[in-house]
Tab-separated table of C-alpha atoms in Angstrom:
chain	number	residue	atom	x	y	z
A	28	MET	CA	-138.039	87.660	-66.957
A	29	ILE	CA	-137.566	86.300	-63.509
A	30	LEU	CA	-133.890	85.728	-62.752
A	31	ARG	CA	-133.067	82.205	-61.714
A	32	ALA	CA	-130.137	81.061	-59.623
A	33	TYR	CA	-127.209	79.175	-61.048
A	34	PRO	CA	-123.478	79.250	-60.215
A	35	ALA	CA	-120.778	81.206	-61.984
A	36	ARG	CA	-120.866	78.894	-65.002
A	37	PHE	CA	-123.562	81.265	-66.306
A	38	PHE	CA	-121.086	84.112	-66.460
A	39	ALA	CA	-118.462	82.052	-68.280
A	40	ALA	CA	-120.822	80.829	-71.003
A	41	VAL	CA	-122.806	84.005	-71.496
A	42	PHE	CA	-119.616	86.065	-71.538
A	43	PHE	CA	-118.542	84.095	-74.607
A	44	PHE	CA	-121.858	84.767	-76.366
A	45	ALA	CA	-121.856	88.406	-75.268
A	46	VAL	CA	-118.406	89.040	-76.730
A	47	LEU	CA	-119.628	87.690	-80.067
A	48	PHE	CA	-122.710	89.912	-79.842
A	49	PHE	CA	-120.776	93.027	-78.893
A	50	ALA	CA	-118.268	92.513	-81.683
A	51	SER	CA	-120.975	92.046	-84.327
A	52	SER	CA	-123.691	94.463	-83.140
A	53	PRO	CA	-123.820	97.490	-85.456
A	54	ALA	CA	-123.838	100.979	-84.038
A	55	ARG	CA	-127.013	102.718	-85.047
A	56	ALA	CA	-126.365	105.167	-87.888
A	57	ASP	CA	-127.431	108.613	-86.825
A	58	GLU	CA	-126.745	111.768	-88.710
A	59	ASP	CA	-127.879	113.753	-85.694
A	60	ALA	CA	-124.862	113.049	-83.475
A	61	GLY	CA	-124.069	116.720	-83.352
A	62	ALA	CA	-127.436	117.698	-81.871
A	63	SER	CA	-127.231	119.720	-78.689
A	64	ASP	CA	-127.924	118.161	-75.321
A	65	ALA	CA	-130.413	120.901	-74.559
A	66	SER	CA	-132.635	119.881	-77.459
A	67	SER	CA	-133.084	116.397	-75.978
A	68	ALA	CA	-134.853	117.672	-72.877
A	69	VAL	CA	-137.811	115.588	-71.725
A	70	VAL	CA	-141.271	117.047	-72.289
A	71	ASP	CA	-143.607	117.426	-69.335
A	72	ALA	CA	-146.723	116.870	-71.460
A	73	GLY	CA	-149.795	117.833	-69.975
A	74	ALA	CA	-145.262	109.541	-70.180
A	75	PRO	CA	-144.170	92.827	-68.101
A	76	MET	CA	-145.308	82.207	-66.183
A	77	GLU	CA	-146.439	82.225	-69.423
A	78	SER	CA	-145.373	80.274	-66.274
A	79	ALA	CA	-144.200	81.414	-62.880
A	80	ALA	CA	-140.712	81.456	-64.348
A	81	ASP	CA	-141.410	83.186	-67.684
A	82	ALA	CA	-143.388	86.394	-67.010
A	83	ALA	CA	-141.276	89.465	-66.603
A	84	PRO	CA	-140.328	92.980	-67.578
A	85	PRO	CA	-140.522	93.169	-71.345
A	86	THR	CA	-136.903	94.163	-71.881
A	87	VAL	CA	-134.906	91.914	-69.581
A	88	TYR	CA	-133.133	89.251	-71.615
A	89	PHE	CA	-131.229	87.005	-69.305
A	90	GLN	CA	-132.550	84.377	-66.931
A	91	LEU	CA	-130.432	82.181	-64.712
A	92	PRO	CA	-131.695	78.598	-64.698
A	93	LYS	CA	-132.377	76.673	-61.544
A	94	PRO	CA	-131.860	72.940	-61.168
A	95	THR	CA	-134.787	70.732	-62.098
A	96	ALA	CA	-135.528	67.043	-61.776
A	97	PRO	CA	-133.282	64.720	-63.785
A	98	LEU	CA	-134.228	64.358	-67.453
A	99	ALA	CA	-135.973	61.229	-68.547
A	100	ASP	CA	-133.698	58.817	-70.401
A	101	ARG	CA	-135.260	59.197	-73.848
A	102	GLY	CA	-133.791	58.118	-77.149
A	103	GLU	CA	-133.925	61.640	-78.565
A	104	ASN	CA	-132.205	63.082	-75.490
A	105	LYS	CA	-128.593	61.928	-75.695
A	106	HIS	CA	-127.139	63.686	-72.731
A	107	ASN	CA	-127.558	62.184	-69.281
A	108	ALA	CA	-128.744	64.230	-66.321
A	109	ASP	CA	-126.447	65.103	-63.470
A	110	THR	CA	-127.454	63.721	-60.097
A	111	LEU	CA	-128.685	66.447	-57.779
A	112	ASP	CA	-129.099	66.287	-54.020
A	113	TYR	CA	-132.506	67.551	-52.890
A	114	ASP	CA	-132.438	65.855	-49.469
A	115	THR	CA	-129.469	67.294	-47.564
A	116	GLU	CA	-130.518	70.322	-45.512
A	117	ARG	CA	-128.284	73.224	-46.583
A	118	TYR	CA	-128.032	76.801	-47.833
A	119	GLU	CA	-126.205	77.600	-51.080
A	120	PRO	CA	-125.255	81.291	-51.483
A	121	ALA	CA	-123.692	82.665	-54.659
A	122	ALA	CA	-122.786	86.037	-56.159
A	123	PHE	CA	-121.357	86.638	-59.608
A	124	PRO	CA	-121.351	89.082	-62.554
A	125	LEU	CA	-123.796	88.999	-65.457
A	126	ILE	CA	-123.222	89.843	-69.122
A	127	GLY	CA	-125.898	89.636	-71.809
A	128	GLY	CA	-127.930	91.902	-74.040
A	129	ASP	CA	-129.440	92.187	-77.498
A	130	SER	CA	-129.782	94.545	-80.434
A	131	ASP	CA	-132.657	96.441	-78.774
A	132	ILE	CA	-130.922	97.514	-75.563
A	133	GLY	CA	-127.241	96.891	-76.343
A	134	LEU	CA	-124.603	95.263	-74.129
A	135	GLN	CA	-126.033	94.418	-70.719
A	136	PHE	CA	-123.883	93.951	-67.613
A	137	GLY	CA	-124.393	93.774	-63.858
A	138	ALA	CA	-124.314	91.448	-60.865
A	139	VAL	CA	-126.600	88.973	-59.150
A	140	GLY	CA	-126.677	87.446	-55.700
A	141	THR	CA	-128.686	84.370	-54.824
A	142	LEU	CA	-129.460	82.289	-51.747
A	143	THR	CA	-131.024	78.853	-52.122
A	144	ARG	CA	-132.350	76.524	-49.417
A	145	PHE	CA	-132.371	72.777	-50.137
A	146	GLY	CA	-133.817	69.886	-48.138
A	147	SER	CA	-136.743	67.523	-47.507
A	148	GLY	CA	-136.559	66.170	-51.076
A	149	VAL	CA	-138.418	69.199	-52.451
A	150	GLN	CA	-137.595	69.880	-56.088
A	151	PRO	CA	-136.042	72.042	-57.366
A	152	TYR	CA	-135.466	73.559	-53.860
A	153	LEU	CA	-137.296	74.598	-50.694
A	154	TRP	CA	-136.933	78.255	-51.645
A	155	ASN	CA	-134.734	80.599	-53.615
A	156	MET	CA	-134.092	84.352	-53.362
A	157	ASP	CA	-132.389	86.485	-56.032
A	158	LEU	CA	-131.185	90.073	-56.100
A	159	ALA	CA	-130.074	91.516	-59.453
A	160	LEU	CA	-128.659	94.849	-60.593
A	161	SER	CA	-127.973	95.523	-64.258
A	162	ALA	CA	-127.502	98.236	-66.871
A	163	SER	CA	-126.965	98.292	-70.618
A	164	ILE	CA	-124.922	100.474	-72.970
A	165	LYS	CA	-125.947	101.313	-76.514
A	166	ALA	CA	-125.053	104.003	-79.037
A	167	GLY	CA	-127.522	106.923	-78.958
A	168	PRO	CA	-128.002	110.186	-80.865
A	169	THR	CA	-125.252	111.993	-78.913
A	170	GLY	CA	-122.956	109.106	-78.005
A	171	ALA	CA	-123.110	106.041	-75.767
A	172	ASP	CA	-126.204	105.859	-73.537
A	173	ILE	CA	-127.005	103.908	-70.397
A	174	ALA	CA	-129.995	102.588	-72.307
A	175	GLN	CA	-131.578	100.498	-69.553
A	176	GLN	CA	-131.303	100.012	-65.795
A	177	LEU	CA	-132.897	97.148	-63.874
A	178	TYR	CA	-133.034	96.355	-60.144
A	179	LEU	CA	-134.885	93.167	-59.209
A	180	TRP	CA	-135.669	91.063	-56.147
A	181	ASN	CA	-137.338	87.681	-56.598
A	182	PHE	CA	-138.443	85.030	-54.092
A	183	ASP	CA	-139.690	81.581	-55.156
A	184	VAL	CA	-141.248	78.935	-52.880
A	185	PRO	CA	-142.282	75.845	-54.919
A	186	GLU	CA	-144.164	74.105	-52.071
A	187	ALA	CA	-145.283	76.885	-49.763
A	188	PHE	CA	-146.350	75.659	-46.328
A	189	GLY	CA	-145.781	72.061	-47.464
A	190	SER	CA	-148.689	72.280	-49.913
A	191	GLY	CA	-149.243	72.157	-53.660
A	192	VAL	CA	-149.100	75.957	-53.829
A	193	ARG	CA	-146.154	77.746	-55.416
A	194	LEU	CA	-145.594	81.385	-54.397
A	195	ASN	CA	-143.423	83.744	-56.421
A	196	PRO	CA	-143.319	87.408	-55.276
A	197	THR	CA	-141.200	89.844	-57.291
A	198	VAL	CA	-140.230	93.513	-56.976
A	199	TRP	CA	-138.471	95.451	-59.718
A	200	TYR	CA	-137.534	98.886	-60.952
A	201	GLN	CA	-136.698	99.448	-64.604
A	202	ARG	CA	-135.807	102.501	-66.656
A	203	THR	CA	-135.339	102.423	-70.434
A	204	ILE	CA	-134.392	105.716	-72.079
A	205	ASN	CA	-134.633	104.499	-75.686
A	206	GLN	CA	-137.934	102.612	-75.552
A	207	PRO	CA	-139.338	102.683	-79.113
A	208	TYR	CA	-142.659	104.333	-79.962
A	209	PHE	CA	-143.677	104.522	-83.633
A	210	GLY	CA	-147.374	105.092	-83.047
A	211	ILE	CA	-150.343	102.746	-82.977
A	212	GLY	CA	-151.168	100.327	-85.758
A	213	ASN	CA	-149.812	97.506	-87.876
A	214	ALA	CA	-148.844	100.014	-90.599
A	215	SER	CA	-147.024	102.584	-88.442
A	216	THR	CA	-144.223	104.166	-90.447
A	217	PRO	CA	-140.531	104.420	-89.527
A	218	ASP	CA	-140.159	107.586	-91.643
A	219	ARG	CA	-139.407	110.789	-89.748
A	220	PRO	CA	-141.011	114.086	-90.734
A	221	ALA	CA	-138.853	116.582	-92.577
A	222	VAL	CA	-138.860	119.043	-89.667
A	223	ILE	CA	-138.473	117.890	-86.043
A	224	ASN	CA	-138.491	120.272	-83.094
A	225	GLY	CA	-136.038	118.190	-81.101
A	226	VAL	CA	-133.343	115.564	-81.557
A	227	PRO	CA	-134.199	113.520	-84.681
A	228	GLY	CA	-132.610	110.426	-83.141
A	229	ARG	CA	-135.134	110.565	-80.288
A	230	TYR	CA	-138.182	111.063	-82.518
A	231	PHE	CA	-139.299	107.430	-82.218
A	232	GLN	CA	-138.221	106.954	-78.573
A	233	PHE	CA	-139.403	107.804	-75.062
A	234	ASP	CA	-138.023	107.537	-71.529
A	235	ASP	CA	-139.868	104.798	-69.629
A	236	HIS	CA	-139.847	104.352	-65.820
A	237	GLN	CA	-141.510	101.346	-64.141
A	238	VAL	CA	-141.830	100.138	-60.561
A	239	MET	CA	-143.605	96.825	-60.070
A	240	VAL	CA	-144.641	94.508	-57.206
A	241	ARG	CA	-146.143	91.187	-58.301
A	242	GLU	CA	-147.223	87.860	-56.863
A	243	LEU	CA	-147.710	84.776	-59.053
A	244	THR	CA	-149.478	81.878	-57.363
A	245	ARG	CA	-149.660	78.448	-58.994
A	246	VAL	CA	-151.931	75.804	-57.486
A	247	LYS	CA	-151.722	72.130	-58.448
A	248	TRP	CA	-155.007	70.736	-59.733
A	249	HIS	CA	-154.953	67.347	-61.488
A	250	GLY	CA	-153.094	65.676	-64.311
A	251	GLY	CA	-151.031	68.298	-66.083
A	252	TRP	CA	-153.452	71.090	-65.140
A	253	ASP	CA	-152.686	73.846	-62.619
A	254	TRP	CA	-154.466	77.049	-61.652
A	255	MET	CA	-152.528	80.285	-61.960
A	256	PHE	CA	-153.359	83.580	-60.231
A	257	ALA	CA	-151.566	86.903	-60.686
A	258	THR	CA	-151.773	90.066	-58.599
A	259	GLN	CA	-149.693	93.067	-59.555
A	260	TYR	CA	-149.155	96.718	-58.659
A	261	ARG	CA	-147.245	98.839	-61.149
A	262	PHE	CA	-146.267	102.519	-61.205
A	263	GLU	CA	-145.573	103.926	-64.675
A	264	ALA	CA	-143.941	107.301	-65.366
A	265	PRO	CA	-143.255	107.616	-69.112
A	266	SER	CA	-141.760	110.819	-70.498
A	267	ALA	CA	-141.766	111.977	-74.120
A	268	TYR	CA	-138.754	113.652	-75.690
A	269	ALA	CA	-139.264	117.123	-77.150
A	270	GLY	CA	-140.653	116.993	-80.664
A	271	SER	CA	-141.066	113.208	-80.586
A	272	LYS	CA	-143.848	111.080	-82.048
A	273	LEU	CA	-145.136	110.307	-78.557
A	274	ALA	CA	-145.200	114.003	-77.626
A	275	SER	CA	-147.319	114.658	-80.716
A	276	ASP	CA	-149.748	111.828	-79.920
A	277	VAL	CA	-150.059	113.010	-76.308
A	278	ARG	CA	-150.995	116.513	-77.457
A	279	SER	CA	-153.611	115.124	-79.843
A	280	GLY	CA	-155.152	112.869	-77.170
A	281	ALA	CA	-154.396	109.712	-79.165
A	282	VAL	CA	-153.043	107.696	-76.208
A	283	TYR	CA	-153.943	106.754	-72.643
A	284	GLY	CA	-151.503	106.449	-69.762
A	285	TYR	CA	-149.062	109.277	-70.360
A	286	ASP	CA	-149.375	110.954	-66.949
A	287	ASN	CA	-147.864	109.177	-63.956
A	288	VAL	CA	-150.249	106.344	-63.166
A	289	SER	CA	-150.571	103.413	-60.765
A	290	ILE	CA	-152.046	100.247	-62.284
A	291	ILE	CA	-153.458	97.322	-60.314
A	292	THR	CA	-153.844	94.110	-62.320
A	293	LEU	CA	-155.656	90.928	-61.286
A	294	GLY	CA	-155.483	87.806	-63.413
A	295	GLY	CA	-156.227	84.119	-63.362
A	296	GLY	CA	-156.456	81.064	-65.553
A	297	LEU	CA	-155.114	77.611	-66.306
A	298	VAL	CA	-151.745	76.100	-67.153
A	299	TYR	CA	-151.437	72.706	-68.865
A	300	ASP	CA	-147.893	71.367	-68.691
A	301	THR	CA	-146.829	67.903	-69.879
A	302	ARG	CA	-143.288	68.810	-71.021
A	303	ASP	CA	-140.738	66.094	-70.424
A	304	ASN	CA	-138.317	68.788	-69.246
A	305	GLU	CA	-138.758	72.443	-68.344
A	306	PHE	CA	-135.452	73.684	-69.749
A	307	PHE	CA	-135.092	71.935	-73.125
A	308	PRO	CA	-138.346	70.095	-73.923
A	309	HIS	CA	-138.354	67.212	-76.394
A	310	ARG	CA	-142.031	66.298	-76.247
A	311	GLY	CA	-145.250	67.403	-74.600
A	312	SER	CA	-147.447	70.487	-74.331
A	313	TYR	CA	-147.306	73.811	-72.521
A	314	TRP	CA	-150.551	75.798	-72.599
A	315	GLN	CA	-151.355	79.001	-70.739
A	316	ILE	CA	-154.832	80.507	-70.893
A	317	GLY	CA	-155.898	83.431	-68.726
A	318	LEU	CA	-157.981	86.544	-68.164
A	319	ARG	CA	-156.809	89.775	-66.530
A	320	TYR	CA	-158.215	93.154	-65.559
A	321	ALA	CA	-156.194	96.343	-65.068
A	322	GLN	CA	-157.388	99.474	-63.260
A	323	GLY	CA	-155.469	102.728	-63.258
A	324	ALA	CA	-155.306	105.241	-60.412
A	325	PRO	CA	-156.126	108.036	-60.117
A	326	PHE	CA	-159.382	107.334	-61.939
A	327	GLU	CA	-158.891	110.566	-63.870
A	328	SER	CA	-156.182	108.739	-65.842
A	329	GLN	CA	-159.033	106.735	-67.457
A	330	VAL	CA	-156.768	103.674	-67.631
A	331	ARG	CA	-158.849	100.521	-67.315
A	332	TYR	CA	-159.128	97.464	-69.498
A	333	GLY	CA	-159.728	93.733	-69.608
A	334	ALA	CA	-157.750	91.187	-71.578
A	335	PHE	CA	-157.635	87.567	-72.688
A	336	GLY	CA	-154.338	85.840	-73.383
A	337	ALA	CA	-153.372	82.379	-74.601
A	338	MET	CA	-150.034	80.741	-75.403
A	339	ILE	CA	-150.182	77.215	-76.849
A	340	ALA	CA	-146.866	75.401	-77.349
A	341	GLN	CA	-146.191	71.847	-78.590
A	342	TYR	CA	-142.939	69.878	-78.754
A	343	ILE	CA	-142.701	67.047	-81.286
A	344	PRO	CA	-139.701	64.693	-81.627
A	345	ILE	CA	-139.115	63.793	-85.304
A	346	GLY	CA	-136.295	61.318	-84.954
A	347	GLY	CA	-132.773	61.316	-83.619
A	348	PRO	CA	-131.914	64.534	-81.777
A	349	PHE	CA	-134.348	66.692	-83.791
A	350	VAL	CA	-137.376	68.358	-82.241
A	351	ILE	CA	-139.992	70.614	-83.793
A	352	ALA	CA	-141.210	73.289	-81.375
A	353	VAL	CA	-144.252	75.290	-82.414
A	354	ARG	CA	-146.196	77.966	-80.551
A	355	GLY	CA	-149.259	80.117	-81.235
A	356	VAL	CA	-150.061	83.240	-79.207
A	357	VAL	CA	-153.055	85.560	-79.046
A	358	ASP	CA	-153.569	88.539	-76.741
A	359	ALA	CA	-156.722	90.654	-76.885
A	360	GLU	CA	-157.109	93.845	-74.806
A	361	ALA	CA	-160.333	95.870	-74.620
A	362	GLY	CA	-160.942	99.211	-72.936
A	363	ASN	CA	-158.729	102.217	-72.246
A	364	VAL	CA	-155.358	100.520	-72.689
A	365	PRO	CA	-152.270	102.643	-71.860
A	366	PHE	CA	-149.922	102.934	-74.809
A	367	PHE	CA	-147.088	101.107	-73.007
A	368	ASP	CA	-149.297	98.016	-72.679
A	369	LEU	CA	-150.095	97.994	-76.400
A	370	TYR	CA	-146.708	96.389	-77.181
A	371	THR	CA	-146.869	93.806	-74.374
A	372	GLY	CA	-149.228	91.033	-73.339
A	373	GLY	CA	-149.481	87.593	-71.789
A	374	PRO	CA	-151.968	85.488	-69.841
A	375	PHE	CA	-150.397	86.122	-66.410
A	376	GLY	CA	-147.571	88.577	-66.907
A	377	THR	CA	-146.087	90.792	-69.570
A	378	THR	CA	-143.845	89.985	-72.490
A	379	GLU	CA	-143.069	92.053	-75.560
A	380	MET	CA	-145.433	91.620	-78.520
A	381	ILE	CA	-145.152	91.447	-81.463
A	382	GLY	CA	-141.490	92.401	-81.712
A	383	GLY	CA	-138.517	91.553	-79.537
A	384	PRO	CA	-136.625	88.474	-78.368
A	385	GLN	CA	-139.738	86.754	-76.971
A	386	SER	CA	-142.083	87.048	-79.962
A	387	VAL	CA	-141.170	87.872	-83.596
A	388	ARG	CA	-137.392	87.942	-83.507
A	389	GLY	CA	-135.777	90.482	-85.781
A	390	VAL	CA	-138.644	92.957	-85.301
A	391	PRO	CA	-137.530	95.539	-82.687
A	392	ASP	CA	-139.231	95.566	-79.299
A	393	GLY	CA	-142.032	98.160	-79.312
A	394	ARG	CA	-141.981	98.640	-83.100
A	395	TYR	CA	-145.748	98.003	-83.406
A	396	LEU	CA	-148.575	98.757	-80.946
A	397	GLY	CA	-152.169	97.564	-80.826
A	398	PRO	CA	-154.726	95.905	-78.526
A	399	LEU	CA	-155.143	92.705	-80.577
A	400	LYS	CA	-151.978	90.716	-81.253
A	401	MET	CA	-151.380	87.324	-82.827
A	402	TYR	CA	-148.121	85.593	-83.673
A	403	GLY	CA	-146.563	82.186	-84.146
A	404	ASN	CA	-143.128	80.643	-83.707
A	405	LEU	CA	-141.632	77.588	-85.420
A	406	GLU	CA	-138.246	76.095	-84.532
A	407	LEU	CA	-136.244	73.043	-85.514
A	408	ARG	CA	-133.986	72.275	-82.543
A	409	ALA	CA	-131.269	69.717	-81.957
A	410	MET	CA	-128.475	69.038	-79.509
A	411	LEU	CA	-125.733	67.504	-81.661
A	412	VAL	CA	-122.417	67.256	-79.782
A	413	ASP	CA	-121.729	65.958	-76.272
A	414	PHE	CA	-118.387	66.283	-74.498
A	415	LYS	CA	-116.836	66.527	-71.059
A	416	LEU	CA	-114.388	69.141	-69.805
A	417	LEU	CA	-112.900	69.139	-66.287
A	418	LYS	CA	-115.417	66.459	-65.322
A	419	GLN	CA	-118.308	68.695	-66.410
A	420	SER	CA	-120.752	67.627	-69.128
A	421	PHE	CA	-121.463	69.949	-72.061
A	422	HIS	CA	-123.831	69.705	-75.009
A	423	LEU	CA	-123.820	71.831	-78.165
A	424	GLY	CA	-126.626	72.313	-80.630
A	425	GLY	CA	-128.642	74.865	-82.495
A	426	ASP	CA	-131.935	75.865	-84.023
A	427	LEU	CA	-133.485	77.199	-87.198
A	428	LEU	CA	-136.270	79.678	-86.470
A	429	ALA	CA	-139.150	81.381	-88.238
A	430	ASP	CA	-141.580	83.802	-86.545
A	431	THR	CA	-144.523	85.745	-87.925
A	432	GLY	CA	-147.423	87.795	-86.603
A	433	ARG	CA	-149.370	91.000	-86.774
A	434	LEU	CA	-151.627	93.222	-84.689
A	435	TRP	CA	-154.692	95.408	-85.074
A	436	SER	CA	-155.316	98.893	-83.703
A	437	ASP	CA	-159.007	98.128	-83.007
A	438	TYR	CA	-161.627	95.440	-83.557
A	439	SER	CA	-163.128	96.904	-86.735
A	440	PHE	CA	-160.278	95.243	-88.720
A	441	SER	CA	-160.503	98.151	-91.169
A	442	ASN	CA	-158.648	100.959	-89.397
A	443	LYS	CA	-156.388	102.970	-91.701
A	444	SER	CA	-153.602	102.579	-89.113
A	445	ASP	CA	-153.445	98.894	-90.050
A	446	SER	CA	-152.108	97.569	-93.324
A	447	ASP	CA	-154.358	96.304	-96.086
A	448	GLY	CA	-154.165	92.611	-96.788
A	449	ILE	CA	-152.345	90.096	-94.627
A	450	GLY	CA	-149.846	92.566	-93.167
A	451	LEU	CA	-147.665	89.912	-91.533
A	452	LYS	CA	-144.407	90.906	-89.846
A	453	TRP	CA	-141.782	88.206	-89.914
A	454	GLY	CA	-138.316	87.205	-88.879
A	455	ALA	CA	-136.129	84.218	-89.733
A	456	GLY	CA	-132.734	83.091	-88.586
A	457	LEU	CA	-130.686	80.586	-86.662
A	458	GLY	CA	-129.044	80.148	-83.297
A	459	GLY	CA	-126.707	78.104	-81.169
A	460	TYR	CA	-127.274	76.355	-77.823
A	461	LEU	CA	-124.903	75.409	-75.046
A	462	ILE	CA	-126.159	73.177	-72.216
A	463	TRP	CA	-123.852	72.967	-69.184
A	464	GLY	CA	-124.823	70.037	-66.971
A	465	GLN	CA	-128.536	69.332	-67.044
A	466	ALA	CA	-130.244	72.655	-66.468
A	467	ALA	CA	-128.049	75.562	-67.567
A	468	VAL	CA	-129.164	76.372	-71.122
A	469	PHE	CA	-127.666	79.312	-73.035
A	470	ARG	CA	-128.496	80.566	-76.520
A	471	ALA	CA	-127.325	83.127	-79.047
A	472	GLU	CA	-129.595	83.890	-82.005
A	473	VAL	CA	-129.546	86.086	-85.093
A	474	ALA	CA	-132.741	86.878	-86.996
A	475	TYR	CA	-133.313	88.905	-90.158
A	476	SER	CA	-136.462	90.982	-90.541
A	477	PRO	CA	-137.250	93.856	-92.919
A	478	ASP	CA	-138.476	95.761	-89.847
A	479	ALA	CA	-135.030	95.623	-88.230
A	480	VAL	CA	-134.009	98.537	-90.475
A	481	SER	CA	-135.815	100.915	-88.089
A	482	GLU	CA	-133.369	99.972	-85.300
A	483	ASN	CA	-130.220	98.979	-87.220
A	484	PRO	CA	-130.230	100.738	-90.607
A	485	THR	CA	-126.843	99.406	-91.703
A	486	LEU	CA	-127.500	95.774	-90.753
A	487	PRO	CA	-131.184	94.714	-90.413
A	488	LEU	CA	-130.654	91.929	-87.923
A	489	GLY	CA	-131.871	91.216	-84.430
A	490	ILE	CA	-129.069	89.778	-82.283
A	491	TYR	CA	-129.983	88.095	-78.989
A	492	VAL	CA	-127.880	86.638	-76.188
A	493	ALA	CA	-129.950	84.965	-73.467
A	494	ASP	CA	-130.436	81.807	-71.510
A	495	SER	CA	-133.008	79.064	-72.013
A	496	VAL	CA	-135.085	78.274	-75.056
A	497	MET	CA	-137.518	81.014	-76.074
A	498	PHE	CA	-140.531	78.777	-75.322
């Protein structure tokens, strides 16, 4: 996700959630802790806005909110907005630590610096620039791993050149050494073979390297409709561990995209946005519908595909502080899709599908891969308690959540890699919200799923610490 600027209050609130997460997150049981370091050598086989604010690398789980226009004074929205100054010409620099994470990548920590320019009444600002550096720690087969590294620069100009065009260039580097790969299909098994020529704890993992440069351009149209255009260059360098499932599939020719490959993606479509508030909506719609085409280079990689993506979200107040939020998502890829794009999708960017903190919570990120993905999310949300502390306004609430979805390995709908029958993957749980002021929204969620056993055998839960609502 794109990091957003907000003062050090982010650190204070997320630190509280992160401590709870770290204390309750189970270490992955692994009988292979005594495996030698040499046996974990990497094979040289011959190895993601949405809105302008939502698209992002599939495994980054914190997002610093930026100020938005004051909330409408609605009956279901008890807390009053803080008054923000958009007119005074000024710069606002900030630098502070970050703590977050989830059960997929572990405890995440780092630092962010931001510089924001206000003035001329432009909301939420004239421009904002962020620089973020982060890493995560999680138990691995031979001890604690630096599971993920992320370095990101983001620049956002809501009214570029005084027009109705919003420009949002981003550059990032990400490495994830425990990225899951269980094979393609809705029925892929978490069972390891009896004999593994490598570290058993790495059998369903690979080492993923990504470098990405992207520009998201949003153009105002009329009513709640905007045009969205996405241009992206990405360099992928995945590496399979010795004896792993991915190494086996590479040898058999079952996947595209293993060799180092550059991918250029062009996309475009429409956004319909009538939400009463961007950060904690109480009513309205948020639709994203787009097409994209990806071409790999060199051409010998054979990576090339087209895709259609749609995310349709509705927010329905049902009385008092309670809101029903519901979303349906479909992503359909066709062509020679690289394996690392078979667990992501999105109309204009990339988000994990169908498992992970942005889709079916409780199902691990990357657990299932396929070109056709569908899932839905249902939440009952409410902000229940308002209070002030040191002249700052706070609001506490929570949500009940239920997610379900599935994917298909091809368009025959009869492939043996997919389960017979409905084959739905699901997760259910609850969470807590903290809103600081009007725009800083933090959440901690726990979701049970039968599929979580593949990542946390002793406690099949997905645990997520992040900011903002999921959708």
